[in-house]
Coordinates of C-alpha atoms in Angstrom, one line a residue:
M49 CA 40.2 8.4 -46.5
S50 CA 42.3 8.2 -43.3
L51 CA 41.0 6.9 -40.4
L52 CA 41.4 10.2 -37.7
P53 CA 41.3 9.6 -34.0
L54 CA 37.5 9.5 -33.1
V55 CA 36.6 11.5 -30.0
V56 CA 33.8 10.5 -27.9
D57 CA 31.9 12.6 -25.2
L58 CA 30.5 10.8 -22.2
D59 CA 27.6 12.5 -20.7
G60 CA 24.5 13.0 -22.9
T61 CA 26.4 11.1 -25.7
L62 CA 27.7 7.8 -25.1
I63 CA 25.4 7.5 -21.9
R64 CA 22.0 9.2 -22.1
T65 CA 22.4 10.8 -18.7
D66 CA 24.8 13.2 -17.0
M67 CA 27.1 11.7 -14.3
L68 CA 27.5 15.2 -12.4
H69 CA 23.7 14.9 -11.7
E70 CA 23.7 11.7 -10.9
S71 CA 26.8 12.2 -8.5
A72 CA 25.0 15.0 -7.0
L73 CA 21.7 12.8 -6.4
R74 CA 23.9 10.0 -4.9
T75 CA 25.6 12.1 -2.5
L76 CA 22.2 13.5 -1.5
R77 CA 20.8 10.1 -0.8
D78 CA 24.1 8.6 0.6
R79 CA 26.0 11.3 2.2
P80 CA 23.6 14.1 3.1
W81 CA 26.0 16.0 5.3
D82 CA 28.1 16.5 2.2
A83 CA 25.2 17.7 -0.1
V84 CA 25.3 20.9 2.1
R85 CA 28.9 21.3 0.8
I86 CA 28.4 21.2 -2.6
P87 CA 27.9 25.1 -2.8
Y88 CA 31.3 25.4 -1.4
W89 CA 32.9 22.8 -3.7
L90 CA 31.2 24.7 -6.6
S91 CA 32.7 28.0 -5.7
Q92 CA 36.3 26.3 -5.9
G93 CA 35.5 25.5 -9.7
K94 CA 33.4 22.8 -11.5
A95 CA 36.4 20.4 -11.6
V96 CA 36.9 20.3 -7.6
L97 CA 33.0 19.7 -7.3
K98 CA 32.9 16.6 -10.0
Q99 CA 35.8 15.3 -8.2
R100 CA 34.3 15.7 -4.7
L101 CA 31.1 14.4 -5.7
A102 CA 32.8 11.1 -7.1
Q103 CA 34.7 10.3 -4.4
G104 CA 33.2 8.0 -2.0
A105 CA 30.6 6.7 -4.4
S106 CA 31.9 3.8 -6.6
V107 CA 30.1 3.9 -10.5
D108 CA 28.5 0.7 -11.7
A109 CA 29.8 1.4 -15.3
S110 CA 27.6 -2.1 -16.5
S111 CA 24.4 -0.6 -15.7
L112 CA 24.3 3.0 -17.1
P113 CA 22.3 3.7 -19.9
Y114 CA 24.4 3.7 -22.9
A115 CA 23.2 4.7 -26.4
P116 CA 23.0 1.4 -28.1
D117 CA 23.1 2.6 -31.7
L118 CA 26.2 4.9 -31.1
L119 CA 28.2 2.0 -28.9
A120 CA 27.5 -0.5 -31.8
W121 CA 28.8 2.1 -34.4
L122 CA 31.9 2.5 -32.1
K123 CA 32.5 -1.0 -32.0
L124 CA 32.6 -1.2 -35.5
Q125 CA 35.0 1.8 -36.1
K126 CA 37.1 0.3 -33.4
A127 CA 37.1 -3.4 -35.4
Q128 CA 38.1 -1.1 -38.6
G129 CA 41.4 0.0 -36.8
R130 CA 40.4 3.4 -35.7
Q131 CA 41.7 5.0 -32.5
L132 CA 39.0 5.7 -30.0
V133 CA 39.3 8.3 -27.3
L134 CA 36.7 8.9 -24.5
C135 CA 36.9 12.8 -23.5
T136 CA 34.4 14.0 -21.1
A137 CA 33.8 16.5 -18.6
S138 CA 33.2 14.2 -16.1
D139 CA 35.4 13.0 -13.3
M140 CA 38.5 10.9 -14.3
S141 CA 37.4 8.2 -11.7
I142 CA 34.1 8.1 -13.9
A143 CA 35.7 8.1 -17.2
N144 CA 38.2 5.1 -16.3
A145 CA 35.2 3.1 -14.6
V146 CA 33.6 3.4 -18.2
A147 CA 36.4 2.9 -20.2
A148 CA 37.6 -0.2 -18.5
H149 CA 33.9 -1.6 -18.5
L150 CA 33.6 -1.0 -22.6
D151 CA 37.2 -2.2 -23.4
I152 CA 37.3 -0.3 -26.7
F153 CA 38.9 3.2 -25.6
D154 CA 42.6 3.6 -26.6
T155 CA 42.9 6.8 -24.4
V156 CA 40.9 8.7 -21.8
M157 CA 40.7 12.3 -21.2
A158 CA 39.0 13.6 -18.4
S159 CA 38.4 16.3 -15.6
D160 CA 40.9 16.1 -12.9
G161 CA 40.0 18.3 -10.1
V162 CA 41.8 21.3 -11.9
V163 CA 40.8 21.5 -15.3
N164 CA 37.0 21.1 -16.0
L165 CA 37.4 19.5 -19.5
A166 CA 34.5 21.0 -21.2
G167 CA 33.6 23.5 -23.9
Q168 CA 36.7 25.7 -24.8
N169 CA 38.9 23.5 -22.4
K170 CA 38.2 20.4 -24.0
A171 CA 38.6 21.9 -27.4
A172 CA 42.0 23.6 -26.6
A173 CA 43.3 19.9 -25.2
L174 CA 42.0 18.2 -28.3
E175 CA 43.9 20.5 -30.5
Q176 CA 46.9 20.4 -28.7
R177 CA 46.7 16.5 -28.6
F178 CA 45.7 16.1 -32.2
G179 CA 46.2 19.2 -34.2
R180 CA 43.5 21.1 -35.6
A181 CA 41.0 18.9 -37.7
G182 CA 43.3 16.2 -36.9
F183 CA 40.1 14.4 -34.9
D184 CA 36.8 13.4 -35.3
Y185 CA 34.3 14.3 -32.4
A186 CA 30.9 12.8 -31.2
G187 CA 29.0 15.1 -29.0
N188 CA 25.6 16.4 -27.9
S189 CA 25.6 19.7 -26.5
Y190 CA 25.9 23.3 -27.8
A191 CA 29.0 23.4 -25.5
D192 CA 30.3 21.0 -28.1
L193 CA 30.4 23.6 -30.6
A194 CA 33.8 25.0 -29.9
V195 CA 35.1 21.3 -30.0
W196 CA 33.5 20.9 -33.5
E197 CA 35.1 24.3 -34.6
R198 CA 38.3 22.6 -34.3
A199 CA 37.6 19.1 -35.7
R200 CA 37.6 17.6 -39.1
R201 CA 34.1 16.0 -38.6
A202 CA 31.3 16.1 -36.2
V203 CA 29.2 13.2 -34.9
V204 CA 26.2 14.5 -33.5
V205 CA 24.2 12.3 -30.7
N206 CA 21.0 12.9 -29.0
A207 CA 20.5 16.5 -30.1
S208 CA 18.1 18.6 -31.5
A209 CA 17.8 19.5 -35.2
D210 CA 19.1 23.2 -34.6
L211 CA 22.3 21.8 -32.7
A212 CA 23.0 19.5 -35.8
T213 CA 22.4 22.5 -38.1
K214 CA 25.0 24.7 -36.1
A215 CA 27.3 21.8 -36.0
A216 CA 27.4 21.3 -39.9
A217 CA 28.4 25.1 -39.9
Q218 CA 31.5 24.3 -37.9
C219 CA 32.6 21.2 -40.1
E220 CA 31.3 18.2 -41.8
V221 CA 28.7 16.4 -40.2
E222 CA 29.6 12.4 -40.5
R223 CA 26.9 10.9 -38.4
V224 CA 23.6 11.9 -36.6
F225 CA 22.1 9.7 -33.8
A226 CA 18.8 10.7 -33.1
A227 CA 17.6 11.5 -29.3
P228 CA 15.2 8.9 -28.1
A229 CA 11.5 10.5 -28.0
A230 CA 10.3 11.5 -24.6
G231 CA 6.8 11.4 -25.9
L232 CA 3.3 11.2 -23.7
S233 CA 3.9 7.7 -22.8
A234 CA 7.2 8.5 -21.3
W235 CA 5.9 11.3 -19.3
R236 CA 2.9 9.2 -18.0
R237 CA 5.4 6.9 -16.7
V238 CA 7.4 9.5 -15.2
L239 CA 4.3 10.4 -13.0
R240 CA 3.2 7.2 -12.7
V241 CA -0.6 7.8 -13.5
H242 CA -1.3 4.4 -13.5
Q243 CA -0.4 4.2 -9.7
W244 CA -3.1 7.2 -8.9
M245 CA -5.6 4.1 -8.9
K246 CA -3.9 3.8 -5.3
N247 CA -5.3 7.0 -4.2
L248 CA -9.1 5.8 -4.6
L249 CA -8.4 4.5 -1.4
L250 CA -9.4 7.9 -0.1
F251 CA -13.1 7.1 -1.0
V252 CA -13.0 4.2 1.0
P253 CA -14.6 6.1 4.4
L254 CA -17.2 7.3 2.3
V255 CA -17.9 4.2 0.5
A256 CA -18.0 2.2 3.8
A257 CA -20.3 4.5 5.6
H258 CA -22.7 4.5 2.4
L259 CA -22.4 8.2 2.0
L260 CA -21.7 8.2 -1.6
S261 CA -25.0 10.4 -2.4
E262 CA -23.2 13.4 -0.1
I263 CA -22.3 15.5 -3.6
D264 CA -20.6 18.2 -1.6
T265 CA -18.4 15.5 0.2
L266 CA -17.7 13.4 -3.3
L267 CA -16.5 16.6 -4.6
M268 CA -14.1 17.6 -1.8
L269 CA -12.7 14.2 -2.1
T270 CA -12.2 14.4 -5.6
L271 CA -10.3 17.6 -5.1
A272 CA -8.6 15.6 -2.4
F273 CA -7.9 12.6 -4.7
V274 CA -6.0 15.3 -7.2
A275 CA -3.8 16.8 -4.6
F276 CA -2.9 13.5 -3.2
S277 CA -1.9 12.0 -6.8
L278 CA 0.4 15.2 -7.6
C279 CA 2.1 14.6 -4.1
A280 CA 2.3 11.0 -4.7
S281 CA 4.0 11.9 -8.3
S282 CA 6.3 14.0 -6.5
V283 CA 7.4 11.3 -4.4
Y284 CA 7.6 8.8 -7.0
I285 CA 10.1 11.1 -9.2
A286 CA 12.2 11.7 -6.2
N287 CA 12.2 7.9 -5.4
D288 CA 13.1 7.0 -8.9
L289 CA 15.9 9.8 -9.0
L290 CA 17.5 8.2 -5.6
D291 CA 17.1 4.2 -6.9
L292 CA 18.6 4.7 -10.3
E293 CA 21.3 2.3 -9.9
S294 CA 18.8 -0.6 -8.4
D295 CA 16.2 0.3 -11.0
R296 CA 19.0 -0.2 -13.6
Q297 CA 19.7 -3.7 -12.2
H298 CA 16.0 -4.7 -12.5
P299 CA 14.6 -6.7 -15.5
R300 CA 11.6 -4.3 -16.0
K301 CA 12.5 -1.2 -13.7
C302 CA 15.5 -0.5 -15.8
T303 CA 13.0 0.7 -18.7
R304 CA 11.7 3.8 -16.5
P305 CA 12.2 7.1 -17.9
F306 CA 15.1 8.3 -15.7
A307 CA 16.8 5.0 -15.2
S308 CA 17.1 4.5 -19.2
G309 CA 17.9 8.1 -19.7
V310 CA 15.0 8.9 -22.1
V311 CA 13.8 11.9 -19.8
P312 CA 17.0 13.6 -18.1
A313 CA 17.4 13.7 -14.4
W314 CA 17.5 17.3 -14.2
M315 CA 14.0 17.4 -15.6
G316 CA 12.8 15.5 -12.5
V317 CA 14.8 17.7 -10.1
L318 CA 12.7 20.7 -11.3
L319 CA 9.3 18.7 -11.5
A320 CA 8.9 17.3 -8.3
P321 CA 8.9 20.2 -6.1
V322 CA 6.5 22.1 -8.5
L323 CA 4.1 18.9 -8.5
L324 CA 4.4 19.2 -4.5
A325 CA 3.9 22.9 -4.3
V326 CA 0.6 22.4 -6.2
S327 CA -0.6 19.5 -4.2
I328 CA 0.0 21.2 -1.0
L329 CA -2.2 24.2 -2.0
L330 CA -4.8 21.9 -2.9
A331 CA -4.5 19.8 0.1
N332 CA -4.9 23.3 2.3
Y333 CA -8.1 24.1 0.5
V334 CA -9.3 20.5 1.2
G335 CA -8.6 21.3 4.9
S336 CA -6.3 21.1 7.5
A337 CA -6.6 17.6 8.7
F338 CA -6.1 16.5 5.1
L339 CA -3.1 18.4 4.6
A340 CA -1.7 17.1 7.9
C341 CA -2.4 13.4 6.5
M342 CA -0.7 14.2 3.3
V343 CA 2.4 15.7 4.8
V344 CA 2.9 12.8 7.0
Y345 CA 2.4 10.7 4.1
F346 CA 5.0 12.7 2.1
L347 CA 7.7 12.8 4.7
L348 CA 7.2 8.9 5.7
T349 CA 7.6 8.3 1.9
C350 CA 10.8 10.3 1.9
I351 CA 12.2 8.7 4.9
Y352 CA 11.2 5.1 3.1
S353 CA 12.9 6.2 0.2
W354 CA 16.2 7.7 1.8
G355 CA 16.5 4.3 4.1
L356 CA 13.6 2.4 5.4
K357 CA 13.2 0.5 1.9
R358 CA 16.6 -1.2 2.8
L359 CA 15.6 -2.5 5.9
V360 CA 14.3 -5.9 6.2
L361 CA 10.6 -6.3 7.2
V362 CA 10.4 -2.6 8.0
D363 CA 9.9 -1.6 4.5
C364 CA 6.7 -3.7 4.0
V365 CA 5.5 -2.7 7.3
T366 CA 5.9 1.0 6.0
L367 CA 4.1 0.4 2.8
A368 CA 0.9 -1.0 4.6
I369 CA 1.0 2.1 6.7
L370 CA 1.2 4.4 3.4
Y371 CA -1.4 2.2 1.8
T372 CA -3.9 2.9 5.0
L373 CA -2.7 6.7 5.6
R374 CA -4.8 7.1 2.1
I375 CA -7.9 6.0 3.7
I376 CA -7.1 7.8 7.0
A377 CA -6.6 11.0 4.6
G378 CA -10.0 10.2 2.9
A379 CA -11.6 10.3 5.9
A380 CA -9.9 13.4 7.1
A381 CA -11.0 15.3 3.7
A382 CA -14.7 13.8 4.3
E383 CA -14.6 15.1 7.9
M384 CA -15.7 11.3 9.0
P385 CA -14.8 9.7 12.1
L386 CA -12.5 6.7 11.3
S387 CA -13.8 2.7 11.8
F388 CA -11.4 0.7 14.2
W389 CA -12.7 -2.5 11.9
L390 CA -11.6 -0.5 8.6
L391 CA -8.2 0.3 10.0
A392 CA -7.6 -3.2 11.4
F393 CA -8.7 -4.7 7.9
S394 CA -6.6 -2.2 6.3
V395 CA -3.6 -2.7 8.1
F396 CA -3.6 -6.4 7.7
L397 CA -4.6 -6.5 4.1
F398 CA -2.1 -3.8 3.1
L399 CA 0.8 -5.7 4.7
S400 CA 0.0 -8.7 2.8
L401 CA 0.1 -6.9 -0.4
A402 CA 3.3 -5.4 0.7
F403 CA 4.7 -8.8 1.0
V404 CA 3.3 -9.9 -2.3
K405 CA 5.2 -6.7 -4.0
R406 CA 8.5 -7.9 -2.1
Y407 CA 7.9 -11.4 -2.9
A408 CA 7.5 -10.8 -6.5
E409 CA 10.6 -8.8 -6.4
L410 CA 12.5 -11.6 -5.0
Q411 CA 11.1 -14.2 -7.5
V412 CA 12.4 -12.2 -10.4
Q413 CA 15.9 -11.7 -9.0
M414 CA 15.8 -15.4 -8.1
L415 CA 15.3 -16.1 -11.6
S416 CA 18.1 -13.8 -12.7
G417 CA 20.4 -16.0 -10.6
K418 CA 20.9 -13.3 -7.9
E419 CA 21.4 -14.4 -4.2
K420 CA 20.9 -10.7 -3.1
V421 CA 18.4 -7.9 -4.2
H422 CA 20.4 -4.6 -4.6
G423 CA 19.2 -1.8 -2.7
R424 CA 17.4 -4.0 -0.5
G425 CA 18.2 -6.1 2.7
Y426 CA 16.7 -9.3 1.3
L427 CA 18.3 -12.5 0.0
T428 CA 16.5 -14.3 -2.7
S429 CA 16.3 -17.1 0.0
D430 CA 14.2 -15.3 1.8
A431 CA 11.2 -15.5 -0.5
P432 CA 9.5 -18.5 1.3
L433 CA 9.5 -16.5 4.5
I434 CA 8.0 -13.7 2.9
Q435 CA 5.4 -15.6 1.1
M436 CA 4.4 -17.3 4.8
L437 CA 4.2 -14.0 6.3
G438 CA 2.1 -12.4 3.3
I439 CA -0.4 -15.2 3.4
T440 CA -0.8 -15.0 7.0
S441 CA -1.6 -11.3 7.0
G442 CA -3.8 -11.8 4.2
Y443 CA -5.9 -14.3 6.0
A444 CA -5.7 -12.3 9.4
S445 CA -7.5 -9.3 7.4
V446 CA -10.3 -11.7 6.5
V447 CA -10.6 -12.7 10.0
V448 CA -11.2 -9.0 10.8
L449 CA -13.6 -8.8 8.2
A450 CA -15.7 -11.7 9.8
L451 CA -15.5 -10.2 13.3
Y452 CA -16.6 -6.8 11.9
L453 CA -19.7 -8.7 10.6
N454 CA -20.7 -9.6 13.9
S455 CA -20.4 -6.3 15.1
A456 CA -23.2 -4.0 16.0
A457 CA -22.2 -1.4 13.2
V458 CA -23.4 -3.9 10.5
L459 CA -27.0 -4.2 11.9
Q460 CA -27.0 -0.3 11.5
L461 CA -25.6 -0.1 8.1
Y462 CA -27.1 -3.1 6.0
R463 CA -30.8 -4.4 6.3
T464 CA -29.9 -8.1 5.8
P465 CA -26.5 -8.6 7.2
E466 CA -26.5 -12.5 6.5
F467 CA -26.0 -11.7 3.1
V468 CA -22.9 -9.5 3.8
W469 CA -21.1 -12.7 4.9
G470 CA -20.7 -13.6 1.6
A471 CA -18.1 -11.3 1.5
V472 CA -15.9 -13.4 3.5
P473 CA -15.4 -16.3 0.9
V474 CA -14.9 -13.8 -2.0
M475 CA -12.0 -12.1 0.3
L476 CA -10.8 -15.7 0.9
F477 CA -10.7 -16.6 -2.7
W478 CA -9.0 -13.3 -3.8
V479 CA -6.3 -13.4 -1.2
S480 CA -5.4 -16.9 -2.2
W481 CA -5.6 -16.1 -5.7
I482 CA -3.3 -13.0 -5.6
W483 CA -0.6 -15.2 -3.8
L484 CA -1.2 -18.3 -6.4
R485 CA -0.5 -15.8 -9.1
A486 CA 2.6 -14.5 -7.1
H487 CA 3.9 -18.0 -6.5
R488 CA 3.7 -18.8 -10.3
G489 CA 5.8 -15.7 -11.1
D490 CA 2.9 -13.8 -12.6
M491 CA 2.6 -11.0 -10.3
H492 CA 3.2 -7.5 -11.1
D493 CA 5.7 -5.3 -9.4
D494 CA 2.5 -3.7 -7.8
P495 CA -0.1 -6.0 -6.6
L496 CA -2.9 -3.2 -7.1
V497 CA -2.0 -2.5 -10.2
F498 CA -2.3 -5.9 -11.2
A499 CA -5.7 -6.3 -9.4
V500 CA -7.4 -3.8 -11.6
K501 CA -6.0 -5.5 -14.7
D502 CA -6.9 -9.0 -13.7
K503 CA -10.1 -10.5 -14.6
V504 CA -10.2 -13.0 -12.0
S505 CA -9.7 -10.0 -9.5
I506 CA -12.2 -7.7 -11.3
V507 CA -14.9 -10.2 -11.1
A508 CA -14.1 -10.8 -7.3
G509 CA -14.3 -7.3 -6.8
L510 CA -17.7 -7.0 -8.6
V511 CA -19.0 -10.0 -6.8
F512 CA -17.7 -8.5 -3.5
A513 CA -19.6 -5.2 -4.4
L514 CA -22.9 -7.2 -5.2
V515 CA -22.7 -9.1 -1.8
L516 CA -22.5 -5.7 0.0
V517 CA -25.5 -4.2 -2.2
S518 CA -27.6 -7.0 -1.5
G519 CA -27.1 -6.5 2.2
T520 CA -27.9 -3.2 1.9
V521 CA -30.9 -3.3 -0.2
G522 CA -32.2 -6.5 1.4
W523 CA -34.5 -9.0 -0.3
S524 CA -38.3 -9.9 0.1
W525 CA -39.2 -13.3 0.1

């Protein structure tokens, strides 16, 4: 059997993403003034749109989420002497970058700013070049049925069973490469459900004021928790979509659903505004003050994603503010006054945790042999300074706690306030422990997520709670 040329599609086939979608997201992030021109470019044709979006943004072909099974098979076909052709509706500049990186394709065919090489246009171009049934074609979408109609054989990649059946009606199916399953685990990671634990900070003002017995307030805070969590998920999705390149260069973040291509980017584009709309409806029911806090959180997070995360030190201060905003929002939902001591303690503690997060990332990049963190303003050589700033901030939070324990407010809340002083050494130990683990390279990307899974941190938290309860209940001798 002769080895006819094997033509391979790019978007959704060779790579588990769509470069048109990614180019649009990159334009929105890096050139928002150009994003408003997208409807005008589209009116001139898809080929023009793709060329315009591809201009001014270089593609790192080495980090794209390639389909590993298909790529391994293509390399085997190449070794057997088969001619490989990359034929894609993406712009020629993107196709050339991919072809240069993989170095397995003999020919590249792509959209050129005039012709959008998809569907019937692709089918006609391939038939003209290789003749009818003079090539085999690997594709993934219903638009590829027009190509398979003129091909000798089909290679169906990352597609549904229905598409595979329809492809078999057009020509013989040579291979089928199954799509990665986007199950419950993938969607849980899309929403970052584990990050919702941060939103338990909404309950801190109620706990600090010893008002957990207020059932109505507790229920309202629970609704506020749901609203804030959905809002946070919409932000996480937007952040992941705008940070695809950086995530793909990170040892752990590269497995995130959008970065790895398990969940397509367009689904995130649709899901994020839906989650945000639902969260706003719930927040409005909780109260206008809480809604205002949540809107500030959302806007500040968007600004962080668009630019502040790339500014040295500003990113960590912003993260500390975002953590503290949860406590402020909790007080607003419960209609409680904010304590100066609680705010001061929170800012210093969360600033320390923000530095932990950044220090952990620098440690990972340092071990990878990199000098600069992609998408951030830090050098890996900044790690010792970040460590020093973080430890100082953590100890400053303990100083604030100690000063608070000497205030008049403690006498009103605790029957035996001298017992509460036991919280100080517990906090000193925990801050030191977190930084020790970070120094050893054992820290999770998010220290709060690490804390709820770390046995020592859990024990420290229980002891801290026991100390506060002892001071509240009091003891008789």
